[in-house]
Amino acid sequence: MIVRPSPEQEAIVAHPLEPLRVVAGAGTGKTTTIALRLAGAVDGGLDPERALGLTFTNKAAEELADRLRTGLPQLAAAGREVEVLTYHAFAWSLLVERGAHVGVERTATIIGPGAQRQLLAELLRDTTARHLDLTAPGIRLSEALLLARRLADHLRTPEDLLAAAPEEPDEVWARRLELAELLRRYEEAKRRLGLLDHGDLVRRAVRLVSEHPDVADRIRRRYGLVLLDEYQDTDPGQRRLLQLLFAGVPVTAVGDPDQAIYEWRGASPTNFAAFPRHFPLPDGSPAPTLRLGLNRRSGPAILAVANAVQGRIGGRDHVPLRPAPDAPTASTTAAWFATAAEEAAWIARRLHDLRADGIPWREMAVLTRRNRELAELGTALVAHGVPVHDVGAADLLRRPAVAPVHAWLRLLADPTDTPALVAVLLGDRWRLGLADLLPLAHHGRHPSGEDRRLDLLDVVEHLDEVAGLRPDARKRLDEFRTLYRRLLARSQDAALEDLVVDVVEALDLWTEIGALDETAARSARLDLHRFVELAASWTPLVGRPSLPGFLAHLEALDEGADPELDAVAPSSEDAVALLTVHRAKGLEWDVVVLPSLVDGVFPARPRRHDDPAGDPTALPADLRLDPRPLPEDPRERLAVLRRAHADGEWRLAYVAVTRARRFLLATGSAWHADRRRPAKPSELFEVVAEHETDPGPRTAEAGPRPSPRPWHDVLPAPDPLFPDGWRAALGDLLEGRRPLEGVDETSLAAARADFLALLAGLDDDVPAPDPPPTVRVGGLVLLASCPLRYRWAEVERLPRRPGPWLRAGIDFHRRIELHHRTGLAPDDPETATYDLVAEGPHLADPFRAFLASRFARHRPVHLEASFELPLAGVHLRGRIDAIYEHDDGWEIVDFKSGRRRRPEPWLQLEAYALAVGSGAVDPRPPEELTITFAWFGGGEVEEASRRLGPDELAALRGRIERLLSAAADGPFEAAPGEGCRDCDFVAFCPEGRAFLTAADRRRRRGRE
Ligand code: SF4
């Protein structure tokens, strides 16, 4: 549907090309307005290559680029594009171009928060401290990361902090200095290893353009219009870089101070407020401000709540929201209950009613303030027949289908991870009780009379020596030990994604899920697929994907809602989305439920203030780039900090409320979580209640306190030894309220050493060769097209842009796998689960086309078949979508969700055929093979096939061996060509950019 621009939008599009600030309220069409302004400037004669759009996440950059392609079809057809990058990618592109001036090599590797954490953890292990409590290394690690981030946000180094120390440091300063010393060593380690973290990108880019004004000049002259999206989320360092580069350039900054919810990770509220002064007009006067207040998303009742919430936020730049003339009818409801279980049951009933009224599950979302509520509420909703899926990756780890896989992976990566082992042994597969673990713990304390302690896994390895085990428990532990050894051996050489799939299959989770009722099965399948997909799509910014790296990444996800890290994956599956409000920014649904609106939960109580006087991770005022005056008087100071915290919470509430189009349900309960006294409704609940149009129930009496785990009342407690249920007992154990007897820190360390010695002993018999290098088939195809692209994608990995087509492709393959694994006929009602909408207006739904094709009607003999083929000294690795059996041999098929491409990338299927023909997939392959590409993006299947006999396979072997030798030895030189157009690295590649510029110029000349 084409929406006419509103008069507000037209004013922005028509505004002269000069610095401009746009305050865009929620749902007022910010991205459309940015795209219209860029498109308007290009229509007015601006060369598209002279326009630049900057935004925060890859997802937002992709969305903006897509809108521009749609808005400027004639340019898109000519292969010309407006450059749209994330702020970090832009800083990196400057360093790739001219970073040598400030000591940054193009070969430097960028590390993400997971790798940052790993490196800091290594350094922390060798740290001694007088003031920091090192018995809680996880907390210290988080503090060090936070301080590193804050220093980088303000373009400071640990040395700056050490130099700013007072002569007689108080306790807070003493701890800050010890953290700074740790960060100094971290900086040294990065230099030694040739690494850069995200903070370095902006810091070094600022140094580059400050010390080399000629570089800044060149870049400034390159652009005739710069659009800054989500400007309210920029940090002071990013603002400084933009100011240095774009002073005097027409810069349009778009944002909404009421949606500034990332202050805790460095965003500076001053940037947006001071934009008119930071980017003045040529005559020195402040840049003007235009506003967008016409909301095109929500009905009037929801906007009334949004405006009331907005009224609670301090500051002046608010834009009250007005409904569009064609706004949907909306309703708001506030409902209060005695227990969380009643609250969950009511939410489930209400969602069922709305579903019966025709709203699909996928148009509903449950948003919480914290992760904590999500998993428990999700479990309760599934028990009430509501299918759910976790949208944020971090929340996924707590879902019932994923938690055991995560625990197994932790255990495979670290045999001393006792909490993971306990979770595995007490979980559904082995069903041991805590009483069964006590003999193990006891044995660990006195192993064979020796004066040392073993950790639990080591004791399981010595099972025969353990006394006092029930026979049934011994049998199960023995089975566990066999499986653990098998998976441990597998984890030594399997690719990460294959290992995750192996763990899922070894636990027989697909079968278990099949035994659940339909709703629970659907939610569990979605969760598990999403987790496997997360492992498959995760790329470390250092080296190859590894299990410890992936786990560190998950841990970093779990630490905080960082949108750059935890990309949300809204799915077109028909299930209710569960996510935190931080992750919901930029998304919208017909129905939004805000549960747990309980005093102190949402708005949340402050845990600690960003106050240099009390928090060692807070920067002293004179090291900050933005002024942040705090009163000296402690009470006044506390009042200012509390006000800032409350503003942040109300901004979050504003984001939450404005996600809803038609129905807003606010709920809470007196006996929330483990509270000892009944809670009161929160202020946010009261605001919704004041404006409710469709009154919900209010239970006045809290009644007696229910069981300690009220959300779990729907689950039975199977272990009579633990009347509160094994989950509560496990929670007690993991949180240290009921420690495992016989296991303490000293014994863990000793046992770890023993375990390593044991592994070393195993190596005595079998000399362990270095693992052979591996090359993926995808890498082989890149190598054949451009060796430099292969190097950046596979050897020295640079960040890649996950585009919507990649998401669509993953979704599509997941559905094909689900279709064949569940064995459902295409017309089975269950396939409604996969009733997808197309990813874009231009693409037909590829899965519909698949369901109508011959590939859906026949079951493949191999599905998602992994292989590893030793060739020319390396291992060629790949995964084949499907292999079908016919009378005249096997057909190897690669499914593509897009439209047909010519020429076909045959090398991919040829490599698969070679692997199949060599017996790497199945020991008895037929002689005759057919290779087939099947494209589904055009509305119906289009196929291209070739037959390969033994002679062709022999010829292929020689060709692929020669390519693989080049993969091992290089040189990886640029081979620019038409492939540069879809290359993720074109921003870093002068050769590719030069090729495209010349090709476009030729094309333009040809048209003239
Ligand atoms: S932009 Fe072109 S030349 Fe450069 S790495 Fe990519 S494909 Fe190769």
mmCIF file with all atom_site columns, N, CA and C and ligand atoms in Angstrom, residues 785-790 792 973-993 995-996, ligand 1:
data_model
loop_
_atom_site.group_PDB
_atom_site.id
_atom_site.type_symbol
_atom_site.label_atom_id
_atom_site.label_alt_id
_atom_site.label_comp_id
_atom_site.label_asym_id
_atom_site.label_entity_id
_atom_site.label_seq_id
_atom_site.pdbx_PDB_ins_code
_atom_site.Cartn_x
_atom_site.Cartn_y
_atom_site.Cartn_z
_atom_site.occupancy
_atom_site.B_iso_or_equiv
_atom_site.pdbx_formal_charge
_atom_site.auth_seq_id
_atom_site.auth_comp_id
_atom_site.auth_asym_id
_atom_site.auth_atom_id
_atom_site.pdbx_PDB_model_num
ATOM   1  N  N   . SER A 1 785 ? 35.352 -17.308 -6.963  1.00 0.00 ? 785 SER A N   1
ATOM   2  C  CA  . SER A 1 785 ? 34.892 -16.046 -7.559  1.00 0.00 ? 785 SER A CA  1
ATOM   3  C  C   . SER A 1 785 ? 35.845 -14.896 -7.221  1.00 0.00 ? 785 SER A C   1
ATOM   4  N  N   . CYS A 1 786 ? 36.310 -14.810 -5.962  1.00 0.00 ? 786 CYS A N   1
ATOM   5  C  CA  . CYS A 1 786 ? 37.235 -13.731 -5.586  1.00 0.00 ? 786 CYS A CA  1
ATOM   6  C  C   . CYS A 1 786 ? 38.021 -14.185 -4.350  1.00 0.00 ? 786 CYS A C   1
ATOM   7  N  N   . PRO A 1 787 ? 39.313 -14.465 -4.513  1.00 0.00 ? 787 PRO A N   1
ATOM   8  C  CA  . PRO A 1 787 ? 40.099 -14.967 -3.366  1.00 0.00 ? 787 PRO A CA  1
ATOM   9  C  C   . PRO A 1 787 ? 40.096 -14.008 -2.173  1.00 0.00 ? 787 PRO A C   1
ATOM   10 N  N   . LEU A 1 788 ? 40.040 -12.680 -2.453  1.00 0.00 ? 788 LEU A N   1
ATOM   11 C  CA  . LEU A 1 788 ? 40.064 -11.729 -1.338  1.00 0.00 ? 788 LEU A CA  1
ATOM   12 C  C   . LEU A 1 788 ? 38.766 -11.831 -0.534  1.00 0.00 ? 788 LEU A C   1
ATOM   13 N  N   . ARG A 1 789 ? 37.678 -12.005 -1.262  1.00 0.00 ? 789 ARG A N   1
ATOM   14 C  CA  . ARG A 1 789 ? 36.385 -12.159 -0.573  1.00 0.00 ? 789 ARG A CA  1
ATOM   15 C  C   . ARG A 1 789 ? 36.417 -13.417 0.285   1.00 0.00 ? 789 ARG A C   1
ATOM   16 N  N   . TYR A 1 790 ? 37.018 -14.491 -0.221  1.00 0.00 ? 790 TYR A N   1
ATOM   17 C  CA  . TYR A 1 790 ? 37.153 -15.727 0.561   1.00 0.00 ? 790 TYR A CA  1
ATOM   18 C  C   . TYR A 1 790 ? 37.958 -15.451 1.833   1.00 0.00 ? 790 TYR A C   1
ATOM   19 N  N   . TRP A 1 792 ? 38.350 -12.670 3.483   1.00 0.00 ? 792 TRP A N   1
ATOM   20 C  CA  . TRP A 1 792 ? 37.631 -11.885 4.488   1.00 0.00 ? 792 TRP A CA  1
ATOM   21 C  C   . TRP A 1 792 ? 36.414 -12.613 5.048   1.00 0.00 ? 792 TRP A C   1
ATOM   22 N  N   . GLU A 1 973 ? 44.114 -12.584 -3.658  1.00 0.00 ? 973 GLU A N   1
ATOM   23 C  CA  . GLU A 1 973 ? 44.048 -11.286 -4.324  1.00 0.00 ? 973 GLU A CA  1
ATOM   24 C  C   . GLU A 1 973 ? 42.632 -10.951 -4.757  1.00 0.00 ? 973 GLU A C   1
ATOM   25 N  N   . ALA A 1 974 ? 42.382 -9.637  -4.830  1.00 0.00 ? 974 ALA A N   1
ATOM   26 C  CA  . ALA A 1 974 ? 41.042 -9.207  -5.239  1.00 0.00 ? 974 ALA A CA  1
ATOM   27 C  C   . ALA A 1 974 ? 40.802 -9.591  -6.690  1.00 0.00 ? 974 ALA A C   1
ATOM   28 N  N   . ALA A 1 975 ? 39.626 -10.082 -6.980  1.00 0.00 ? 975 ALA A N   1
ATOM   29 C  CA  . ALA A 1 975 ? 39.228 -10.363 -8.364  1.00 0.00 ? 975 ALA A CA  1
ATOM   30 C  C   . ALA A 1 975 ? 37.900 -9.668  -8.598  1.00 0.00 ? 975 ALA A C   1
ATOM   31 N  N   . PRO A 1 976 ? 37.935 -8.340  -8.790  1.00 0.00 ? 976 PRO A N   1
ATOM   32 C  CA  . PRO A 1 976 ? 36.670 -7.619  -8.878  1.00 0.00 ? 976 PRO A CA  1
ATOM   33 C  C   . PRO A 1 976 ? 35.852 -8.056  -10.091 1.00 0.00 ? 976 PRO A C   1
ATOM   34 N  N   . GLY A 1 977 ? 34.570 -7.968  -9.941  1.00 0.00 ? 977 GLY A N   1
ATOM   35 C  CA  . GLY A 1 977 ? 33.652 -8.350  -11.017 1.00 0.00 ? 977 GLY A CA  1
ATOM   36 C  C   . GLY A 1 977 ? 32.237 -8.009  -10.595 1.00 0.00 ? 977 GLY A C   1
ATOM   37 N  N   . GLU A 1 978 ? 31.263 -8.488  -11.339 1.00 0.00 ? 978 GLU A N   1
ATOM   38 C  CA  . GLU A 1 978 ? 29.869 -8.180  -11.013 1.00 0.00 ? 978 GLU A CA  1
ATOM   39 C  C   . GLU A 1 978 ? 29.494 -8.691  -9.620  1.00 0.00 ? 978 GLU A C   1
ATOM   40 N  N   . GLY A 1 979 ? 30.222 -9.726  -9.135  1.00 0.00 ? 979 GLY A N   1
ATOM   41 C  CA  . GLY A 1 979 ? 29.959 -10.258 -7.803  1.00 0.00 ? 979 GLY A CA  1
ATOM   42 C  C   . GLY A 1 979 ? 30.179 -9.214  -6.712  1.00 0.00 ? 979 GLY A C   1
ATOM   43 N  N   . CYS A 1 980 ? 30.943 -8.161  -6.994  1.00 0.00 ? 980 CYS A N   1
ATOM   44 C  CA  . CYS A 1 980 ? 31.193 -7.119  -5.979  1.00 0.00 ? 980 CYS A CA  1
ATOM   45 C  C   . CYS A 1 980 ? 29.873 -6.475  -5.534  1.00 0.00 ? 980 CYS A C   1
ATOM   46 N  N   . ARG A 1 981 ? 28.861 -6.505  -6.426  1.00 0.00 ? 981 ARG A N   1
ATOM   47 C  CA  . ARG A 1 981 ? 27.598 -5.832  -6.078  1.00 0.00 ? 981 ARG A CA  1
ATOM   48 C  C   . ARG A 1 981 ? 26.945 -6.437  -4.854  1.00 0.00 ? 981 ARG A C   1
ATOM   49 N  N   . ASP A 1 982 ? 27.087 -7.734  -4.651  1.00 0.00 ? 982 ASP A N   1
ATOM   50 C  CA  . ASP A 1 982 ? 26.476 -8.304  -3.445  1.00 0.00 ? 982 ASP A CA  1
ATOM   51 C  C   . ASP A 1 982 ? 27.544 -8.760  -2.447  1.00 0.00 ? 982 ASP A C   1
ATOM   52 N  N   . CYS A 1 983 ? 28.726 -8.151  -2.527  1.00 0.00 ? 983 CYS A N   1
ATOM   53 C  CA  . CYS A 1 983 ? 29.804 -8.548  -1.600  1.00 0.00 ? 983 CYS A CA  1
ATOM   54 C  C   . CYS A 1 983 ? 29.664 -7.742  -0.306  1.00 0.00 ? 983 CYS A C   1
ATOM   55 N  N   . ASP A 1 984 ? 29.703 -8.439  0.821   1.00 0.00 ? 984 ASP A N   1
ATOM   56 C  CA  . ASP A 1 984 ? 29.569 -7.773  2.122   1.00 0.00 ? 984 ASP A CA  1
ATOM   57 C  C   . ASP A 1 984 ? 30.724 -6.816  2.408   1.00 0.00 ? 984 ASP A C   1
ATOM   58 N  N   . PHE A 1 985 ? 31.834 -7.004  1.711   1.00 0.00 ? 985 PHE A N   1
ATOM   59 C  CA  . PHE A 1 985 ? 33.048 -6.284  2.107   1.00 0.00 ? 985 PHE A CA  1
ATOM   60 C  C   . PHE A 1 985 ? 33.369 -5.126  1.184   1.00 0.00 ? 985 PHE A C   1
ATOM   61 N  N   . VAL A 1 986 ? 32.425 -4.789  0.317   1.00 0.00 ? 986 VAL A N   1
ATOM   62 C  CA  . VAL A 1 986 ? 32.748 -3.776  -0.683  1.00 0.00 ? 986 VAL A CA  1
ATOM   63 C  C   . VAL A 1 986 ? 33.132 -2.450  -0.015  1.00 0.00 ? 986 VAL A C   1
ATOM   64 N  N   . ALA A 1 987 ? 32.562 -2.195  1.196   1.00 0.00 ? 987 ALA A N   1
ATOM   65 C  CA  . ALA A 1 987 ? 32.913 -0.949  1.885   1.00 0.00 ? 987 ALA A CA  1
ATOM   66 C  C   . ALA A 1 987 ? 34.394 -0.924  2.275   1.00 0.00 ? 987 ALA A C   1
ATOM   67 N  N   . PHE A 1 988 ? 35.005 -2.122  2.420   1.00 0.00 ? 988 PHE A N   1
ATOM   68 C  CA  . PHE A 1 988 ? 36.405 -2.181  2.854   1.00 0.00 ? 988 PHE A CA  1
ATOM   69 C  C   . PHE A 1 988 ? 37.356 -2.422  1.675   1.00 0.00 ? 988 PHE A C   1
ATOM   70 N  N   . CYS A 1 989 ? 36.830 -2.509  0.474   1.00 0.00 ? 989 CYS A N   1
ATOM   71 C  CA  . CYS A 1 989 ? 37.640 -3.025  -0.616  1.00 0.00 ? 989 CYS A CA  1
ATOM   72 C  C   . CYS A 1 989 ? 37.777 -1.969  -1.716  1.00 0.00 ? 989 CYS A C   1
ATOM   73 N  N   . PRO A 1 990 ? 38.924 -1.279  -1.763  1.00 0.00 ? 990 PRO A N   1
ATOM   74 C  CA  . PRO A 1 990 ? 39.096 -0.241  -2.784  1.00 0.00 ? 990 PRO A CA  1
ATOM   75 C  C   . PRO A 1 990 ? 38.959 -0.803  -4.191  1.00 0.00 ? 990 PRO A C   1
ATOM   76 N  N   . GLU A 1 991 ? 39.492 -2.026  -4.434  1.00 0.00 ? 991 GLU A N   1
ATOM   77 C  CA  . GLU A 1 991 ? 39.435 -2.594  -5.788  1.00 0.00 ? 991 GLU A CA  1
ATOM   78 C  C   . GLU A 1 991 ? 37.981 -2.794  -6.219  1.00 0.00 ? 991 GLU A C   1
ATOM   79 N  N   . GLY A 1 992 ? 37.173 -3.340  -5.287  1.00 0.00 ? 992 GLY A N   1
ATOM   80 C  CA  . GLY A 1 992 ? 35.771 -3.599  -5.608  1.00 0.00 ? 992 GLY A CA  1
ATOM   81 C  C   . GLY A 1 992 ? 35.035 -2.298  -5.870  1.00 0.00 ? 992 GLY A C   1
ATOM   82 N  N   . ARG A 1 993 ? 35.305 -1.300  -5.023  1.00 0.00 ? 993 ARG A N   1
ATOM   83 C  CA  . ARG A 1 993 ? 34.610 -0.016  -5.202  1.00 0.00 ? 993 ARG A CA  1
ATOM   84 C  C   . ARG A 1 993 ? 35.016 0.636   -6.515  1.00 0.00 ? 993 ARG A C   1
ATOM   85 N  N   . PHE A 1 995 ? 36.000 -0.871  -9.185  1.00 0.00 ? 995 PHE A N   1
ATOM   86 C  CA  . PHE A 1 995 ? 35.371 -1.614  -10.277 1.00 0.00 ? 995 PHE A CA  1
ATOM   87 C  C   . PHE A 1 995 ? 33.921 -1.157  -10.468 1.00 0.00 ? 995 PHE A C   1
ATOM   88 N  N   . LEU A 1 996 ? 33.191 -1.062  -9.347  1.00 0.00 ? 996 LEU A N   1
ATOM   89 C  CA  . LEU A 1 996 ? 31.765 -0.720  -9.450  1.00 0.00 ? 996 LEU A CA  1
ATOM   90 C  C   . LEU A 1 996 ? 31.579 0.700   -9.976  1.00 0.00 ? 996 LEU A C   1
HETATM 91 S  S1  . SF4 B 2 .   ? 34.335 -6.150  -3.354  1.00 0.00 ? 1   SF4 B S1  1
HETATM 92 FE FE1 . SF4 B 2 .   ? 34.746 -7.433  -5.138  1.00 0.00 ? 1   SF4 B FE1 1
HETATM 93 S  S2  . SF4 B 2 .   ? 36.972 -7.506  -5.283  1.00 0.00 ? 1   SF4 B S2  1
HETATM 94 FE FE2 . SF4 B 2 .   ? 36.483 -6.772  -3.232  1.00 0.00 ? 1   SF4 B FE2 1
HETATM 95 S  S3  . SF4 B 2 .   ? 36.451 -8.597  -1.974  1.00 0.00 ? 1   SF4 B S3  1
HETATM 96 FE FE3 . SF4 B 2 .   ? 34.358 -8.256  -2.623  1.00 0.00 ? 1   SF4 B FE3 1
HETATM 97 S  S4  . SF4 B 2 .   ? 34.155 -9.476  -4.493  1.00 0.00 ? 1   SF4 B S4  1
HETATM 98 FE FE4 . SF4 B 2 .   ? 36.346 -9.278  -4.101  1.00 0.00 ? 1   SF4 B FE4 1
#
